[in-house]
Short mmCIF file of C-alpha atoms and ligand atoms in Angstrom, two decimals:
data_model
loop_
_atom_site.label_atom_id
_atom_site.label_comp_id
_atom_site.label_asym_id
_atom_site.label_seq_id
_atom_site.Cartn_x
_atom_site.Cartn_y
_atom_site.Cartn_z
CA UNK A 1 -79.08 0.08 96.38
CA UNK A 2 -76.42 -2.27 95.13
CA UNK A 3 -75.10 -1.22 91.76
CA UNK A 4 -75.59 -4.04 89.29
CA UNK A 5 -72.25 -5.58 88.32
CA UNK A 6 -71.26 -5.23 84.72
CA UNK A 7 -68.44 -7.72 84.84
CA UNK A 8 -68.14 -10.59 82.42
CA UNK A 9 -65.69 -13.51 82.71
CA UNK A 10 -65.01 -15.32 79.46
CA UNK A 11 -63.84 -18.78 80.36
CA UNK A 12 -62.37 -21.50 78.18
CA UNK A 13 -61.83 -19.47 74.99
CA UNK A 14 -58.78 -19.62 72.76
CA UNK A 15 -57.39 -16.17 72.50
CA UNK A 16 -56.03 -14.58 69.32
CA UNK A 17 -54.95 -11.42 71.13
CA UNK A 18 -53.38 -9.72 68.05
CA UNK A 19 -51.22 -7.71 70.40
CA UNK A 20 -48.60 -5.29 69.10
CA UNK A 21 -45.32 -7.03 68.45
CA UNK A 22 -46.77 -10.50 68.92
CA UNK A 23 -46.34 -13.45 66.54
CA UNK A 24 -48.70 -16.22 65.57
CA UNK A 25 -51.89 -14.15 66.15
CA UNK A 26 -50.76 -13.35 69.69
CA UNK A 27 -52.27 -16.66 70.78
CA UNK A 28 -52.67 -16.87 74.54
CA UNK A 29 -54.10 -19.40 76.96
CA UNK A 30 -56.01 -17.19 79.33
CA UNK A 31 -59.46 -16.34 80.56
CA UNK A 32 -60.61 -12.78 80.35
CA UNK A 33 -62.33 -10.54 82.88
CA UNK A 34 -64.17 -7.58 81.25
CA UNK A 35 -65.50 -4.80 83.33
CA UNK A 36 -67.75 -2.28 81.61
CA UNK A 37 -65.92 -1.15 78.47
CA UNK A 38 -62.49 -2.39 79.46
CA UNK A 39 -60.45 -5.59 79.60
CA UNK A 40 -59.56 -5.73 83.29
CA UNK A 41 -57.52 -8.88 83.52
CA UNK A 42 -56.12 -11.72 81.46
CA UNK A 43 -55.91 -14.73 83.70
CA UNK A 44 -53.49 -17.40 82.63
CA UNK A 45 -55.25 -20.77 82.33
CA UNK A 46 -54.87 -22.64 85.64
CA UNK A 47 -54.56 -19.46 87.77
CA UNK A 48 -57.39 -18.55 90.03
CA UNK A 49 -58.96 -15.16 90.40
CA UNK A 50 -61.61 -14.00 92.85
CA UNK A 51 -64.30 -12.64 90.56
CA UNK A 52 -66.24 -9.50 91.50
CA UNK A 53 -69.73 -10.23 92.86
CA UNK A 54 -72.39 -10.81 90.20
CA UNK A 55 -69.96 -11.50 87.45
CA UNK A 56 -71.62 -13.17 84.46
CA UNK A 57 -69.62 -16.21 83.40
CA UNK A 58 -69.53 -16.90 79.71
CA UNK A 59 -68.39 -20.48 79.14
CA UNK A 60 -67.21 -20.76 75.61
CA UNK A 61 -65.29 -23.92 75.63
CA UNK A 62 -62.95 -24.04 72.73
CA UNK A 63 -64.40 -21.04 70.83
CA UNK A 64 -61.99 -18.25 69.69
CA UNK A 65 -61.92 -14.84 71.23
CA UNK A 66 -60.84 -12.16 68.82
CA UNK A 67 -60.70 -8.33 68.98
CA UNK A 68 -63.83 -6.76 67.43
CA UNK A 69 -63.29 -6.24 63.76
CA UNK A 70 -62.60 -2.78 62.35
CA UNK A 71 -63.45 -1.60 58.83
CA UNK A 72 -61.14 1.45 58.56
CA UNK A 73 -62.39 2.72 55.14
CA UNK A 74 -65.93 2.95 53.87
CA UNK A 75 -68.20 5.35 52.02
CA UNK A 76 -71.31 3.81 53.59
CA UNK A 77 -73.60 6.88 53.53
CA UNK A 78 -74.98 7.62 49.99
CA UNK A 79 -78.14 7.39 47.93
CA UNK A 80 -78.72 6.00 44.44
CA UNK A 81 -77.15 3.18 42.54
CA UNK A 82 -74.53 2.99 39.76
CA UNK A 83 -75.48 -0.37 38.36
CA UNK A 84 -76.03 1.10 34.90
CA UNK A 85 -72.46 2.39 34.94
CA UNK A 86 -71.38 -1.04 35.66
CA UNK A 87 -73.10 -2.17 32.49
CA UNK A 88 -71.18 0.44 30.57
CA UNK A 89 -67.91 -0.60 32.16
CA UNK A 90 -68.52 -4.18 31.12
CA UNK A 91 -69.01 -3.00 27.58
CA UNK A 92 -65.55 -1.42 27.70
CA UNK A 93 -65.79 2.09 29.10
CA UNK A 94 -63.31 2.81 31.86
CA UNK A 95 -64.11 4.07 35.40
CA UNK A 96 -62.06 7.17 34.68
CA UNK A 97 -63.82 8.06 31.43
CA UNK A 98 -67.27 7.57 33.03
CA UNK A 99 -66.12 9.94 35.87
CA UNK A 100 -64.87 12.50 33.34
CA UNK A 101 -68.25 12.44 31.45
CA UNK A 102 -70.17 13.50 34.64
CA UNK A 103 -71.02 10.00 35.85
CA UNK A 104 -69.14 8.28 38.62
CA UNK A 105 -68.89 10.06 41.94
CA UNK A 106 -70.92 13.04 40.58
CA UNK A 107 -73.92 10.88 39.83
CA UNK A 108 -73.96 9.64 43.44
CA UNK A 109 -73.54 13.29 44.49
CA UNK A 110 -76.76 14.17 42.71
CA UNK A 111 -78.73 11.31 44.35
CA UNK A 112 -77.21 12.09 47.78
CA UNK A 113 -78.13 15.81 47.54
CA UNK A 114 -81.65 14.86 46.60
CA UNK A 115 -82.18 12.45 49.46
CA UNK A 116 -83.56 13.73 52.80
CA UNK A 117 -81.55 13.11 55.93
CA UNK A 118 -84.01 10.49 57.10
CA UNK A 119 -83.90 8.71 53.72
CA UNK A 120 -80.11 8.66 53.90
CA UNK A 121 -80.18 7.39 57.46
CA UNK A 122 -82.58 4.62 56.65
CA UNK A 123 -80.49 3.42 53.66
CA UNK A 124 -77.36 3.45 55.76
CA UNK A 125 -79.00 1.83 58.77
CA UNK A 126 -80.08 -1.01 56.50
CA UNK A 127 -76.58 -1.42 55.09
CA UNK A 128 -74.66 -1.28 58.31
CA UNK A 129 -76.45 -4.42 59.60
CA UNK A 130 -74.23 -6.46 57.29
CA UNK A 131 -71.09 -5.18 59.15
CA UNK A 132 -72.65 -5.79 62.54
CA UNK A 133 -73.58 -9.43 61.49
CA UNK A 134 -69.96 -10.01 60.54
CA UNK A 135 -68.58 -8.99 63.89
CA UNK A 136 -67.48 -5.45 62.93
CA UNK A 137 -67.38 -3.31 66.08
CA UNK A 138 -65.85 -0.11 64.59
CA UNK A 139 -66.40 1.32 61.16
CA UNK A 140 -64.99 4.44 59.47
CA UNK A 141 -67.43 6.37 57.29
CA UNK A 142 -66.56 9.20 54.96
CA UNK A 143 -68.51 12.15 53.62
CA UNK A 144 -67.71 13.14 50.05
CA UNK A 145 -71.01 12.66 48.18
CA UNK A 146 -72.32 16.10 49.07
CA UNK A 147 -69.59 18.46 47.78
CA UNK A 148 -71.64 21.28 49.19
CA UNK A 149 -71.63 22.35 52.81
CA UNK A 150 -75.23 21.24 53.65
CA UNK A 151 -74.98 17.76 52.14
CA UNK A 152 -71.47 17.12 53.59
CA UNK A 153 -72.82 17.97 57.06
CA UNK A 154 -75.94 15.90 56.40
CA UNK A 155 -73.77 12.82 55.58
CA UNK A 156 -71.65 13.32 58.68
CA UNK A 157 -74.71 13.73 60.93
CA UNK A 158 -76.09 10.53 59.51
CA UNK A 159 -72.80 8.75 60.27
CA UNK A 160 -72.96 9.95 63.87
CA UNK A 161 -76.60 8.84 64.18
CA UNK A 162 -75.68 5.35 62.98
CA UNK A 163 -73.51 5.04 66.00
CA UNK A 164 -76.30 6.16 68.31
CA UNK A 165 -78.77 3.73 66.81
CA UNK A 166 -76.52 0.64 66.47
CA UNK A 167 -74.09 -1.50 68.49
CA UNK A 168 -71.07 -0.24 66.59
CA UNK A 169 -68.56 2.57 66.86
CA UNK A 170 -68.36 5.07 63.99
CA UNK A 171 -65.35 7.14 63.02
CA UNK A 172 -65.98 9.89 60.53
CA UNK A 173 -63.78 11.37 57.87
CA UNK A 174 -64.48 14.62 56.06
CA UNK A 175 -63.95 13.98 52.33
CA UNK A 176 -65.16 17.21 50.84
CA UNK A 177 -62.19 17.03 48.43
CA UNK A 178 -63.51 13.86 46.76
CA UNK A 179 -64.42 15.23 43.33
CA UNK A 180 -65.09 18.67 41.76
CA UNK A 181 -68.76 19.53 41.93
CA UNK A 182 -70.45 21.03 38.84
CA UNK A 183 -70.71 24.43 40.52
CA UNK A 184 -66.95 24.70 40.52
CA UNK A 185 -66.09 23.20 37.05
CA UNK A 186 -62.69 24.53 36.03
CA UNK A 187 -62.07 26.24 39.40
CA UNK A 188 -60.61 23.55 41.54
CA UNK A 189 -58.54 26.00 43.52
CA UNK A 190 -61.58 28.06 44.40
CA UNK A 191 -63.33 24.89 45.58
CA UNK A 192 -60.41 23.99 47.78
CA UNK A 193 -60.38 27.49 49.12
CA UNK A 194 -64.09 27.22 50.06
CA UNK A 195 -63.42 23.92 51.84
CA UNK A 196 -60.49 25.26 53.89
CA UNK A 197 -61.97 28.63 54.60
CA UNK A 198 -65.53 27.54 55.52
CA UNK A 199 -66.66 23.99 55.26
CA UNK A 200 -63.98 22.11 57.09
CA UNK A 201 -63.86 24.55 60.04
CA UNK A 202 -67.59 24.43 60.28
CA UNK A 203 -67.81 20.63 60.19
CA UNK A 204 -65.05 20.44 62.83
CA UNK A 205 -66.71 23.01 65.02
CA UNK A 206 -69.88 20.88 64.96
CA UNK A 207 -67.94 17.95 66.19
CA UNK A 208 -68.54 15.88 63.13
CA UNK A 209 -64.98 15.23 61.96
CA UNK A 210 -62.55 12.63 63.33
CA UNK A 211 -60.22 12.74 60.36
CA UNK A 212 -59.74 14.53 57.00
CA UNK A 213 -59.37 12.64 53.75
CA UNK A 214 -58.57 13.82 50.22
CA UNK A 215 -58.85 12.07 46.87
CA UNK A 216 -55.39 12.89 45.47
CA UNK A 217 -55.59 11.67 41.86
CA UNK A 218 -55.77 12.76 38.24
CA UNK A 219 -59.55 12.68 38.44
CA UNK A 220 -59.49 14.09 42.06
CA UNK A 221 -57.20 16.78 43.41
CA UNK A 222 -53.61 17.66 42.74
CA UNK A 223 -50.71 17.29 45.14
CA UNK A 224 -50.63 21.02 45.78
CA UNK A 225 -54.38 21.15 46.49
CA UNK A 226 -54.15 18.13 48.76
CA UNK A 227 -51.33 19.91 50.67
CA UNK A 228 -53.57 22.91 51.34
CA UNK A 229 -56.33 20.74 52.77
CA UNK A 230 -53.79 18.90 54.96
CA UNK A 231 -52.35 22.19 56.22
CA UNK A 232 -55.81 23.36 57.14
CA UNK A 233 -56.59 20.09 58.97
CA UNK A 234 -53.30 20.38 60.82
CA UNK A 235 -54.24 23.89 62.03
CA UNK A 236 -57.56 22.53 63.19
CA UNK A 237 -55.87 19.69 65.01
CA UNK A 238 -57.49 16.97 63.00
CA UNK A 239 -55.45 14.00 61.67
CA UNK A 240 -55.32 13.35 57.95
CA UNK A 241 -55.48 10.35 55.62
CA UNK A 242 -55.44 10.06 51.83
CA UNK A 243 -56.83 8.23 48.84
CA UNK A 244 -53.43 8.15 47.05
CA UNK A 245 -51.73 6.31 44.14
CA UNK A 246 -54.89 4.39 43.31
CA UNK A 247 -55.07 4.90 39.54
CA UNK A 248 -51.70 6.63 38.97
CA UNK A 249 -48.60 7.75 40.84
CA UNK A 250 -48.87 11.40 41.94
CA UNK A 251 -46.70 11.39 45.13
CA UNK A 252 -49.64 11.59 47.49
CA UNK A 253 -48.14 9.04 49.89
CA UNK A 254 -45.00 11.08 50.29
CA UNK A 255 -47.03 14.15 51.06
CA UNK A 256 -49.25 12.21 53.52
CA UNK A 257 -46.10 10.95 55.28
CA UNK A 258 -44.90 14.54 55.58
CA UNK A 259 -48.15 15.23 57.53
CA UNK A 260 -47.84 12.06 59.63
CA UNK A 261 -51.08 10.88 58.12
CA UNK A 262 -52.86 8.11 59.93
CA UNK A 263 -53.02 6.08 56.72
CA UNK A 264 -52.67 6.15 53.00
CA UNK A 265 -55.32 4.14 51.23
CA UNK A 266 -55.47 2.09 47.94
CA UNK A 267 -51.77 2.67 47.18
CA UNK A 268 -51.63 0.29 44.10
CA UNK A 269 -49.01 2.66 42.49
CA UNK A 270 -47.01 3.28 45.61
CA UNK A 271 -43.24 2.91 45.08
CA UNK A 272 -40.96 0.93 47.31
CA UNK A 273 -38.94 4.10 48.13
CA UNK A 274 -42.09 5.69 49.46
CA UNK A 275 -42.68 2.75 51.74
CA UNK A 276 -39.65 3.78 53.73
CA UNK A 277 -41.15 7.28 54.28
CA UNK A 278 -44.41 5.72 55.47
CA UNK A 279 -42.46 3.62 57.97
CA UNK A 280 -40.73 6.60 59.44
CA UNK A 281 -43.85 8.72 59.69
CA UNK A 282 -45.84 5.97 61.40
CA UNK A 283 -48.39 5.94 58.58
CA UNK A 284 -50.18 2.66 57.88
CA UNK A 285 -51.15 1.46 54.36
CA UNK A 286 -54.74 0.56 53.82
CA UNK A 287 -55.30 -2.02 51.08
CA UNK A 288 -58.68 -2.19 49.39
CA UNK A 289 -58.98 -5.41 47.45
CA UNK A 290 -62.70 -5.19 46.73
CA UNK A 291 -62.14 -1.96 44.74
CA UNK A 292 -59.16 -3.53 42.96
CA UNK A 293 -61.35 -6.51 42.13
CA UNK A 294 -64.46 -4.66 41.16
CA UNK A 295 -62.66 -2.26 38.87
CA UNK A 296 -60.70 -5.17 37.33
CA UNK A 297 -57.40 -3.47 38.11
CA UNK A 298 -54.09 -5.14 37.41
CA UNK A 299 -51.55 -2.90 39.13
CA UNK A 300 -50.84 -4.65 42.47
CA UNK A 301 -49.92 -2.69 45.65
CA UNK A 302 -46.30 -3.20 46.71
CA UNK A 303 -47.03 -5.68 49.48
CA UNK A 304 -43.51 -7.15 49.60
CA UNK A 305 -41.98 -3.66 50.00
CA UNK A 306 -44.54 -2.73 52.67
CA UNK A 307 -43.72 -5.88 54.47
CA UNK A 308 -39.96 -5.41 54.37
CA UNK A 309 -40.29 -1.81 55.57
CA UNK A 310 -42.60 -3.01 58.31
CA UNK A 311 -45.36 -0.65 57.27
CA UNK A 312 -48.53 -1.99 59.02
CA UNK A 313 -50.99 -3.14 56.42
CA UNK A 314 -54.68 -2.55 56.87
CA UNK A 315 -57.53 -4.19 54.93
CA UNK A 316 -60.74 -2.23 54.37
CA UNK A 317 -63.87 -2.79 52.37
CA UNK A 318 -63.92 0.71 50.69
CA UNK A 319 -67.65 -0.01 50.39
CA UNK A 320 -69.06 2.55 47.99
CA UNK A 321 -71.54 2.64 45.09
CA UNK A 322 -68.99 2.90 42.29
CA UNK A 323 -65.80 0.98 42.78
CA UNK A 324 -66.71 -1.43 45.65
CA UNK A 325 -70.43 -2.11 46.04
CA UNK A 326 -69.58 -5.20 48.14
CA UNK A 327 -70.79 -5.00 51.74
CA UNK A 328 -68.40 -7.41 53.38
CA UNK A 329 -65.23 -6.88 55.30
CA UNK A 330 -64.79 -10.67 55.53
CA UNK A 331 -64.84 -10.83 51.73
CA UNK A 332 -62.16 -8.09 51.61
CA UNK A 333 -60.20 -10.21 54.12
CA UNK A 334 -60.37 -13.23 51.92
CA UNK A 335 -59.57 -11.27 48.77
CA UNK A 336 -56.50 -9.65 50.41
CA UNK A 337 -54.97 -13.03 50.65
CA UNK A 338 -55.77 -14.33 47.20
CA UNK A 339 -55.38 -11.08 45.23
CA UNK A 340 -52.56 -9.38 47.28
CA UNK A 341 -50.82 -12.35 48.81
CA UNK A 342 -51.34 -11.35 52.43
CA UNK A 343 -51.06 -14.20 54.84
CA UNK A 344 -54.21 -14.92 56.81
CA UNK A 345 -52.48 -13.54 59.90
CA UNK A 346 -51.48 -10.34 58.15
CA UNK A 347 -54.97 -10.02 56.81
CA UNK A 348 -56.53 -10.48 60.27
CA UNK A 349 -54.10 -7.86 61.76
CA UNK A 350 -55.33 -5.60 58.92
CA UNK A 351 -58.89 -5.67 60.28
CA UNK A 352 -57.95 -5.52 63.96
CA UNK A 353 -54.67 -4.21 65.42
CA UNK A 354 -53.49 -2.32 62.31
CA UNK A 355 -56.94 -1.03 61.41
CA UNK A 356 -57.10 0.61 64.80
CA UNK A 357 -54.09 2.70 63.85
CA UNK A 358 -55.80 3.77 60.65
CA UNK A 359 -58.66 5.29 62.62
CA UNK A 360 -56.28 6.68 65.26
CA UNK A 361 -57.64 4.63 68.09
CA UNK A 362 -54.95 2.39 69.49
CA UNK A 363 -56.99 1.12 72.40
CA UNK A 364 -58.99 -0.92 69.98
CA UNK A 365 -58.03 -3.92 67.92
CA UNK A 366 -56.07 -5.88 70.53
CA UNK A 367 -56.84 -8.07 73.52
CA UNK A 368 -54.74 -6.88 76.37
CA UNK A 369 -55.23 -5.56 79.89
CA UNK A 370 -56.56 -2.06 79.91
CA UNK A 371 -57.64 -2.07 76.24
CA UNK A 372 -61.22 -1.48 75.21
CA UNK A 373 -63.24 -4.67 75.32
CA UNK A 374 -64.68 -4.63 71.86
CA UNK A 375 -64.67 -8.39 71.15
CA UNK A 376 -66.00 -11.22 69.11
CA UNK A 377 -66.35 -14.89 70.05
CA UNK A 378 -66.18 -17.17 67.05
CA UNK A 379 -66.71 -20.81 66.34
CA UNK A 380 -63.49 -21.52 64.54
CA UNK A 381 -60.87 -24.27 64.64
CA UNK A 382 -58.16 -21.63 64.14
CA UNK A 383 -58.15 -17.90 63.38
CA UNK A 384 -56.67 -18.51 59.94
CA UNK A 385 -60.11 -19.80 58.88
CA UNK A 386 -61.48 -16.28 58.82
CA UNK A 387 -59.46 -15.34 55.79
CA UNK A 388 -59.47 -18.86 54.28
CA UNK A 389 -63.17 -19.47 53.79
CA UNK A 390 -65.94 -17.04 53.12
CA UNK A 391 -69.70 -17.06 53.78
CA UNK A 392 -69.67 -19.33 56.80
CA UNK A 393 -68.40 -17.05 59.54
CA UNK A 394 -70.29 -14.94 62.01
CA UNK A 395 -69.51 -14.39 65.69
CA UNK A 396 -71.40 -16.29 68.40
CA UNK A 397 -71.16 -13.26 70.64
CA UNK A 398 -70.04 -9.65 70.22
CA UNK A 399 -69.16 -7.12 72.87
CA UNK A 400 -69.30 -3.38 71.97
CA UNK A 401 -68.98 -0.55 74.42
CA UNK A 402 -69.41 -2.98 77.30
CA UNK A 403 -72.67 -4.46 75.90
CA UNK A 404 -72.92 -8.09 74.91
CA UNK A 405 -74.97 -9.40 71.94
CA UNK A 406 -75.58 -12.93 70.72
CA UNK A 407 -74.92 -13.94 67.14
CA UNK A 408 -76.63 -11.71 64.61
CA UNK A 409 -79.02 -10.23 67.04
CA UNK A 410 -79.17 -6.53 67.99
CA UNK A 411 -80.65 -7.44 71.40
CA UNK A 412 -78.40 -7.12 74.34
CA UNK A 413 -77.89 -10.20 76.51
CA UNK A 414 -79.99 -9.85 79.63
CA UNK A 415 -78.19 -7.78 82.15
CA UNK A 416 -77.61 -9.58 85.47
N1 DI6 B 501 -61.69 6.11 45.52
C1 DI6 B 501 -62.61 5.12 45.64
O1 DI6 B 501 -62.44 3.95 45.54
C2 DI6 B 501 -63.93 5.70 45.98
N2 DI6 B 501 -63.58 7.05 46.10
C3 DI6 B 501 -62.33 7.24 45.80
O2 DI6 B 501 -61.77 8.32 45.87
C4 DI6 B 501 -64.86 5.56 44.88
C5 DI6 B 501 -65.96 6.49 44.96
C6 DI6 B 501 -67.01 6.22 43.86
O3 DI6 B 501 -66.77 5.73 42.76
O4 DI6 B 501 -68.18 6.60 44.15
FE1 FE B 502 -62.47 5.06 49.14
#
């Protein structure tokens, strides 16, 4: 029996390769041979290549081929809604004071604990379609609305199931240290001890944890507590990231750099001096303009300093029910340019090449030989359009894990 070929040759596309070290979107004039999950060959326009038998040829004259998009920061799995808190905020209460009065994250925790695993899965399955429609091929999803072992594991299992049931890769982060649950009021150290002695090792042993995250903040956990979680992650061999310097400066970014964190996220209060530390530890900075916008913040992240220290900037949605109930990475892309002054190219790197670093998966996010062929083919005049206008973009084709899909559909293109 002849094995069916799984090669695809993309002919006539403009390539925004977003390769490391490239300029101007890494634009190349080449056709692309994909075999299974990998980019096998970039063939300079005009050169000829003998194609493997049964290669499907995708003629996409003049369309743009981009790396599959990556949302490196979401809290996609949760139950309940915080729309009534939004009303309170518009009448003048602050996000912090609502959190301190038992609302905020803790109200989502209550709803998430009460939801069954299948309810959580069906809510998340519905939401994730918005990412898939926008051409997102990898998404990071955090726990952190359980704050007890069972519910944290439940959230992480749902995240894994989303990957099995949808054409998208899912990277998980364990965020048990997101807020202090009511059971541990006034004993944050005991809570952290529980996490590092029991919950985190258990979640890691079950294969549910790709990274460990901590909310290091006045309304989250202290620098010292964050350090203990990072030490435990290090012992378990799991990379760390952090929600740091979002609402105030605590020094979380410095600490994260000390642990060679994959990324530091939010970072509105990050100092220019700390940018140098991030650069030397290889830690990327994840900017989350939708949360900044939705909370009506005014403190801008130090984009000029990040740029001058060459800290790669990532753009994420931070999708969550409190500070960013906006299910669109492309909206985050647009807002990162208008609110944070990223150029369209920087913004696009932030959801491709640089976002891959934030999830610790450097074979994603670039079009080059040998890289993973998660891709999108877009009807654009130029890749800068993706950040420039909003509401009109969706890919003509997506490729994830070697499977090809047309426009918004979940159905795979007919195999040869
Ligand atoms: N920072 C955030 O933006 C989210 N978590 C965090 O630590 C918000 C989570 C929420 O309000 O539910
Ligand atoms: Fe977040």
